[in-house]
Amino acid sequence: MSDIIFEPLAASVHFESESRKSIQEWTAITKDLMERLGTLCGQSPGALIGHIKGLCLLGEDHYIRASVIGHKPPVDVETNASGARAGLTMELAMLVYGLPCTTLERLLKRAVRECLVAHQVAATVDPRISANRKAHDHHDHKSGD
Amino acid sequence: MFLLVITGFLGTGKTTFMVKLAGKAMSEGLKVALVVNEIGEIGIDDKFMTQCGFNVWEVLGGCICCTLAGELVQTLDNLSEEYSPDVVIVEPSGAADPRTLVHALALSSRPYLKTRRHIALLDPLRMDMLMEVLEPLVISAVQQADLVLINKADVASAQEIERTRQIASQANPQARIFVMCAKDDLDRDLWSEIRSCLT
């Protein structure tokens, strides 16, 4: 396992809609994005999903939290928020073995594009690759040590 | 100050469990601090825990089982001096090797640490896959654990849970094993077991 590539990708995905959407609708969009990510990553040759997790902070103590660990188990999504809003930002961490972060970024952008079409929203993706490469450099112990 | 270290592979449910555990401990009057170590620039778990109202300290920029072990000890020193919690719950990155972490903590014993206990979370849904590609990491986590928690009882099959239990009991016959769902409120027996570690 120690020789398998592990380059976590962190990113922010900012969604916007022309009209306000309910938290239920945003939760569905969030879930859809995570499902697409799970499928795209899980079906990539040589990939092993450790954890793909997302968090949308919605003010006060409200949030939408989403998580996927493979392409078979369902996406785990929870929220304690209510009401409606015209946009939200999801902080995303893609911890996937076997895929370089450039590939993860490409899969993320593809998943977001597919989401936009399906849900009639706009989005911008802000990946943070260089910092994660540095983080990975620190984590070089071997699993059998 | 008591130290609880929650280990488990990525996506096993450590953060969800930690939030429940910290909530329970605080409701019992304990002063709790959470220490989170995440790989990646964006700290997601610490933001979630902070949003839930907990006192969270981050160790970012790498993994506390290797080069950041010293930073973890420094964080514990600072916590002891500045916050004096009854309990510190540490969540290493899911990619951390618990054996290396235990070694690092053992080398850095501190007079303010009354006890250190390790809780290993296992994911029965992915046990076979993890044993295939990450067996040393899984076994290491179980061997270091005082308590083994088989999570995701709400979605795992009886067969998956039993298989996980067998692996855990073979790797560490002394460890107490609980089956649970981290999303639920903490089981009374499990809390009693953890509470007994804090006395």
Coordinates of C-alpha atoms in Angstrom, one line a residue:
Chain A
M1 CA 0.0 0.0 0.0
S2 CA 2.9 2.3 0.7
D3 CA 3.8 2.5 -3.0
I4 CA 0.2 3.5 -4.0
I5 CA -0.1 7.2 -4.8
F6 CA -2.0 9.3 -2.3
E7 CA -2.5 12.9 -3.1
P8 CA -5.5 14.3 -1.3
L9 CA -7.4 17.1 -3.1
A10 CA -9.0 19.9 -1.2
A11 CA -11.4 22.2 -3.0
S12 CA -14.2 24.7 -2.5
V13 CA -17.2 24.4 -4.7
H14 CA -19.5 27.5 -4.8
F15 CA -23.0 26.9 -6.1
E16 CA -25.3 29.7 -7.2
S17 CA -28.9 29.7 -8.4
E18 CA -30.9 32.4 -10.1
S19 CA -33.7 31.8 -7.6
R20 CA -33.6 30.8 -4.0
K21 CA -33.7 27.0 -3.4
S22 CA -34.8 25.3 -0.3
I23 CA -32.3 23.5 1.9
Q24 CA -33.9 20.2 0.8
E25 CA -33.0 21.1 -2.8
W26 CA -29.5 22.1 -1.9
T27 CA -29.1 18.9 0.1
A28 CA -30.2 16.9 -3.0
I29 CA -27.7 18.8 -5.1
T30 CA -25.0 18.1 -2.6
K31 CA -25.9 14.4 -2.5
D32 CA -25.9 14.2 -6.2
L33 CA -22.5 15.7 -6.5
M34 CA -21.1 13.3 -3.9
E35 CA -22.7 10.3 -5.7
R36 CA -21.2 11.4 -9.0
L37 CA -17.8 11.8 -7.3
G38 CA -18.1 8.4 -5.7
T39 CA -19.0 6.8 -9.0
L40 CA -16.3 8.6 -11.1
C41 CA -13.5 7.9 -8.6
G42 CA -14.7 4.4 -7.7
Q43 CA -14.8 3.3 -11.3
S44 CA -11.4 4.7 -12.1
P45 CA -8.9 1.9 -12.6
G46 CA -6.6 1.5 -9.6
A47 CA -8.6 3.9 -7.4
L48 CA -9.5 3.2 -3.8
I49 CA -11.7 5.7 -2.1
G50 CA -10.6 6.4 1.4
H51 CA -13.1 9.2 2.1
I52 CA -14.7 12.0 0.1
K53 CA -16.3 14.4 2.5
G54 CA -18.0 17.8 2.1
L55 CA -19.2 20.4 4.5
C56 CA -21.4 23.5 3.8
L57 CA -21.5 25.9 6.7
L58 CA -24.8 27.8 6.6
G59 CA -24.4 30.3 9.5
E60 CA -25.0 30.0 13.2
D61 CA -24.8 26.3 13.9
H62 CA -26.3 25.1 10.7
Y63 CA -24.7 22.8 8.1
I64 CA -25.0 20.3 5.4
R65 CA -22.5 17.4 5.7
A66 CA -22.0 14.8 3.1
S67 CA -19.7 11.8 2.9
V68 CA -19.0 8.9 0.5
I69 CA -16.6 6.0 0.9
G70 CA -17.2 4.1 -2.3
H71 CA -19.4 3.8 -5.4
K72 CA -21.6 1.1 -3.9
P73 CA -22.6 2.3 -0.4
P74 CA -25.1 5.2 -0.5
V75 CA -24.0 8.8 0.1
D76 CA -24.3 9.8 3.7
V77 CA -25.8 13.3 3.9
E78 CA -27.2 15.1 6.9
T79 CA -28.3 18.7 7.6
N80 CA -29.8 20.6 10.5
A81 CA -30.7 23.6 8.4
S82 CA -33.9 24.8 7.0
G83 CA -35.2 27.7 4.9
A84 CA -34.0 28.8 1.4
R85 CA -31.0 30.4 -0.1
A86 CA -29.6 31.4 -3.5
G87 CA -26.2 29.8 -3.1
L88 CA -23.8 27.9 -0.9
T89 CA -20.2 26.9 -0.6
M90 CA -19.1 23.3 -0.1
E91 CA -15.6 22.6 1.3
L92 CA -14.5 19.3 -0.1
A93 CA -11.8 16.9 0.7
M94 CA -11.1 14.0 -1.7
L95 CA -8.9 11.4 0.0
V96 CA -8.5 8.8 -2.7
Y97 CA -5.7 6.3 -3.1
G98 CA -4.4 5.5 -6.5
L99 CA -5.3 8.7 -8.4
P100 CA -3.1 11.8 -8.7
C101 CA -4.6 15.1 -7.6
T102 CA -4.7 16.3 -11.2
T103 CA -7.0 13.4 -12.0
L104 CA -9.1 14.1 -8.9
E105 CA -9.4 17.7 -9.9
R106 CA -10.6 16.6 -13.4
L107 CA -13.1 14.2 -12.0
L108 CA -14.4 16.9 -9.6
K109 CA -14.9 19.4 -12.4
R110 CA -16.7 16.8 -14.5
A111 CA -19.0 15.8 -11.6
V112 CA -19.7 19.5 -11.0
R113 CA -20.5 20.1 -14.7
E114 CA -22.9 17.1 -14.7
C115 CA -24.5 18.5 -11.5
L116 CA -25.1 21.9 -13.1
V117 CA -26.9 20.4 -16.0
A118 CA -29.1 18.2 -13.8
H119 CA -30.0 21.0 -11.3
Q120 CA -29.9 24.2 -13.3
V121 CA -27.4 25.9 -11.1
A122 CA -24.1 27.7 -11.6
A123 CA -20.8 26.8 -9.8
T124 CA -17.2 27.7 -9.5
V125 CA -14.5 25.2 -8.4
D126 CA -11.5 26.3 -6.4
P127 CA -9.0 23.4 -6.1
R128 CA -6.0 23.7 -3.7
I129 CA -3.6 21.2 -5.1
S130 CA -0.2 22.5 -4.2
A131 CA -0.8 22.7 -0.5
N132 CA -2.0 19.1 -0.5
R133 CA 1.1 17.9 -2.3
K134 CA 3.1 19.5 0.5
A135 CA 0.9 17.8 3.1
H136 CA 1.4 14.5 1.3
D137 CA 5.1 14.9 1.3
H138 CA 5.1 14.8 5.1
H139 CA 3.1 11.6 5.2
D140 CA 5.7 9.2 3.9
H141 CA 5.7 6.4 6.5
K142 CA 5.2 2.9 5.2
S143 CA 2.2 0.8 6.2
G144 CA 4.4 -2.0 7.3
D145 CA 6.7 0.0 9.4
Chain B
M1 CA -6.1 15.1 32.1
F2 CA -7.2 12.0 30.4
L3 CA -6.3 11.3 26.8
L4 CA -8.6 9.3 24.4
V5 CA -7.2 8.5 21.0
I6 CA -9.8 7.6 18.4
T7 CA -8.3 5.6 15.5
G8 CA -9.8 4.2 12.4
F9 CA -9.3 4.3 8.6
L10 CA -10.7 7.1 6.5
G11 CA -14.5 7.2 6.4
T12 CA -15.0 4.9 9.4
G13 CA -17.0 7.3 11.4
K14 CA -14.5 8.8 13.8
T15 CA -15.7 12.3 13.6
T16 CA -19.3 11.4 14.0
F17 CA -18.5 9.2 17.0
M18 CA -16.2 11.9 18.5
V19 CA -18.9 14.5 18.4
K20 CA -21.4 12.1 20.1
L21 CA -18.7 11.2 22.7
A22 CA -17.7 14.7 23.4
G23 CA -21.4 15.8 23.8
K24 CA -22.0 13.0 26.2
A25 CA -18.9 13.8 28.3
M26 CA -19.8 17.4 28.4
S27 CA -23.4 16.6 29.5
E28 CA -21.8 14.7 32.4
G29 CA -19.9 17.8 33.5
L30 CA -16.5 17.0 32.0
K31 CA -14.5 19.7 30.4
V32 CA -13.6 18.4 27.0
A33 CA -11.1 19.5 24.3
L34 CA -10.9 17.9 20.8
V35 CA -7.7 17.7 18.8
V36 CA -8.1 17.0 15.1
N37 CA -5.4 16.0 12.6
E38 CA -6.4 16.2 9.0
I39 CA -4.6 15.7 5.7
G40 CA -5.3 18.4 3.2
E41 CA -5.4 22.1 3.2
I42 CA -9.1 22.5 4.2
G43 CA -9.8 21.2 7.6
I44 CA -13.4 19.9 7.3
D45 CA -13.8 17.9 10.5
D46 CA -12.6 20.7 12.8
K47 CA -15.0 23.1 11.1
F48 CA -17.8 20.7 11.7
M49 CA -16.9 20.2 15.3
T50 CA -16.5 23.9 15.9
Q51 CA -19.9 24.4 14.3
C52 CA -21.3 21.9 16.8
G53 CA -20.0 24.1 19.6
F54 CA -16.9 22.2 20.7
N55 CA -13.5 23.4 21.6
V56 CA -11.3 22.2 18.8
W57 CA -7.5 22.3 18.3
E58 CA -6.1 21.5 14.9
V59 CA -2.9 19.8 13.9
L60 CA -2.7 20.4 10.2
G61 CA -0.2 20.1 7.4
G62 CA 0.7 16.4 7.7
C63 CA 0.1 13.4 9.8
I64 CA 0.6 13.2 13.6
C65 CA 1.7 9.6 13.5
C66 CA 5.0 10.7 11.9
T67 CA 6.5 14.2 11.5
L68 CA 3.7 16.0 13.4
A69 CA 4.0 13.8 16.5
G70 CA 5.9 16.6 18.2
E71 CA 3.3 19.1 17.3
L72 CA 0.6 16.9 18.9
V73 CA 2.6 16.8 22.1
Q74 CA 3.1 20.5 22.0
T75 CA -0.6 21.0 21.5
L76 CA -1.3 18.8 24.5
D77 CA 1.2 20.9 26.5
N78 CA -0.6 24.1 25.5
L79 CA -4.0 22.6 26.3
S80 CA -2.9 21.5 29.7
E81 CA -1.5 25.0 30.5
E82 CA -4.1 27.2 28.9
Y83 CA -7.4 25.2 29.1
S84 CA -6.9 22.4 31.6
P85 CA -9.5 20.0 30.2
D86 CA -10.6 16.9 32.0
V87 CA -10.5 14.9 28.8
V88 CA -8.7 15.4 25.5
I89 CA -10.1 13.4 22.6
V90 CA -7.6 13.1 19.7
E91 CA -8.6 12.1 16.2
P92 CA -5.6 11.3 14.1
S93 CA -5.9 11.3 10.3
G94 CA -7.5 8.2 9.0
A95 CA -4.3 7.5 7.1
A96 CA -2.2 7.5 10.3
D97 CA -0.5 4.4 11.6
P98 CA -1.7 3.9 15.2
R99 CA 1.4 2.0 16.2
T100 CA 3.7 4.9 15.2
L101 CA 1.4 7.3 17.1
V102 CA 1.4 5.2 20.2
H103 CA 5.2 5.0 20.1
A104 CA 5.5 8.8 19.7
L105 CA 3.1 9.4 22.6
A106 CA 4.9 6.9 24.8
L107 CA 8.2 8.6 24.3
S108 CA 6.6 11.9 25.3
S109 CA 5.0 11.0 28.6
R110 CA 3.8 14.0 30.5
P111 CA 3.1 14.4 34.2
Y112 CA -0.4 15.9 33.5
L113 CA -1.5 12.9 31.6
K114 CA -3.4 10.6 34.0
T115 CA -4.2 7.9 31.5
R116 CA -4.2 7.3 27.8
R117 CA -6.7 5.0 26.1
H118 CA -7.1 4.0 22.5
I119 CA -10.4 3.4 20.8
A120 CA -10.3 1.7 17.4
L121 CA -13.3 2.2 15.0
L122 CA -13.8 -0.5 12.3
D123 CA -15.9 -0.3 9.2
P124 CA -17.5 -3.7 8.6
L125 CA -18.7 -2.6 5.1
R126 CA -15.1 -2.4 3.9
M127 CA -13.4 -4.8 6.2
D128 CA -12.5 -7.4 3.5
M129 CA -11.3 -4.7 1.1
L130 CA -9.2 -3.1 3.8
M131 CA -7.7 -6.4 5.0
E132 CA -6.7 -7.0 1.4
V133 CA -4.8 -3.8 0.8
L134 CA -4.2 -2.3 4.3
E135 CA -4.0 -5.2 6.6
P136 CA -1.0 -3.9 8.7
L137 CA -2.8 -0.7 9.3
V138 CA -6.1 -2.4 10.4
I139 CA -4.4 -4.9 12.6
S140 CA -2.1 -2.3 14.1
A141 CA -5.1 -0.2 15.1
V142 CA -6.9 -3.1 16.7
Q143 CA -3.8 -4.3 18.5
Q144 CA -3.2 -0.9 20.1
A145 CA -6.9 -0.5 21.2
D146 CA -8.3 -0.9 24.6
L147 CA -11.8 -0.7 23.0
V148 CA -12.8 -1.8 19.6
L149 CA -16.0 -0.3 18.1
I150 CA -17.6 -1.9 15.1
N151 CA -19.5 1.0 13.5
K152 CA -22.3 1.2 10.9
A153 CA -24.5 -1.4 12.5
D154 CA -27.4 0.3 10.8
V155 CA -26.2 -0.6 7.3
A156 CA -23.8 -3.5 7.7
S157 CA -25.1 -7.1 7.4
A158 CA -24.8 -9.6 10.3
Q159 CA -22.2 -11.5 8.3
E160 CA -20.1 -8.4 7.8
I161 CA -20.3 -7.5 11.5
E162 CA -19.4 -11.1 12.6
R163 CA -16.4 -11.2 10.2
T164 CA -15.2 -7.9 11.6
R165 CA -15.6 -9.1 15.1
Q166 CA -13.6 -12.3 14.4
I167 CA -10.7 -10.2 12.9
A168 CA -10.7 -7.9 15.9
S169 CA -10.9 -10.6 18.5
Q170 CA -8.1 -12.6 16.8
A171 CA -5.8 -9.5 16.6
N172 CA -6.5 -8.4 20.2
P173 CA -8.3 -10.9 22.4
Q174 CA -8.0 -8.5 25.4
A175 CA -9.9 -5.6 23.8
R176 CA -13.6 -5.1 24.6
I177 CA -15.7 -5.1 21.4
F178 CA -18.9 -3.1 20.9
V179 CA -21.1 -3.0 17.9
M180 CA -22.7 0.4 17.4
C181 CA -24.0 3.1 15.1
A182 CA -22.1 6.3 15.6
K183 CA -25.0 8.4 14.4
D184 CA -27.1 7.3 17.3
D185 CA -26.8 8.6 20.8
L186 CA -24.0 6.8 22.7
D187 CA -25.1 3.4 24.1
R188 CA -25.2 3.4 27.9
D189 CA -23.0 0.3 28.2
L190 CA -20.4 1.8 25.9
W191 CA -20.4 5.1 27.7
S192 CA -20.0 3.2 31.0
E193 CA -17.0 1.4 29.5
I194 CA -15.4 4.7 28.3
R195 CA -16.3 6.5 31.5
S196 CA -14.4 3.8 33.5
C197 CA -11.3 4.7 31.5
L198 CA -11.6 8.2 32.8
T199 CA -11.3 7.5 36.5

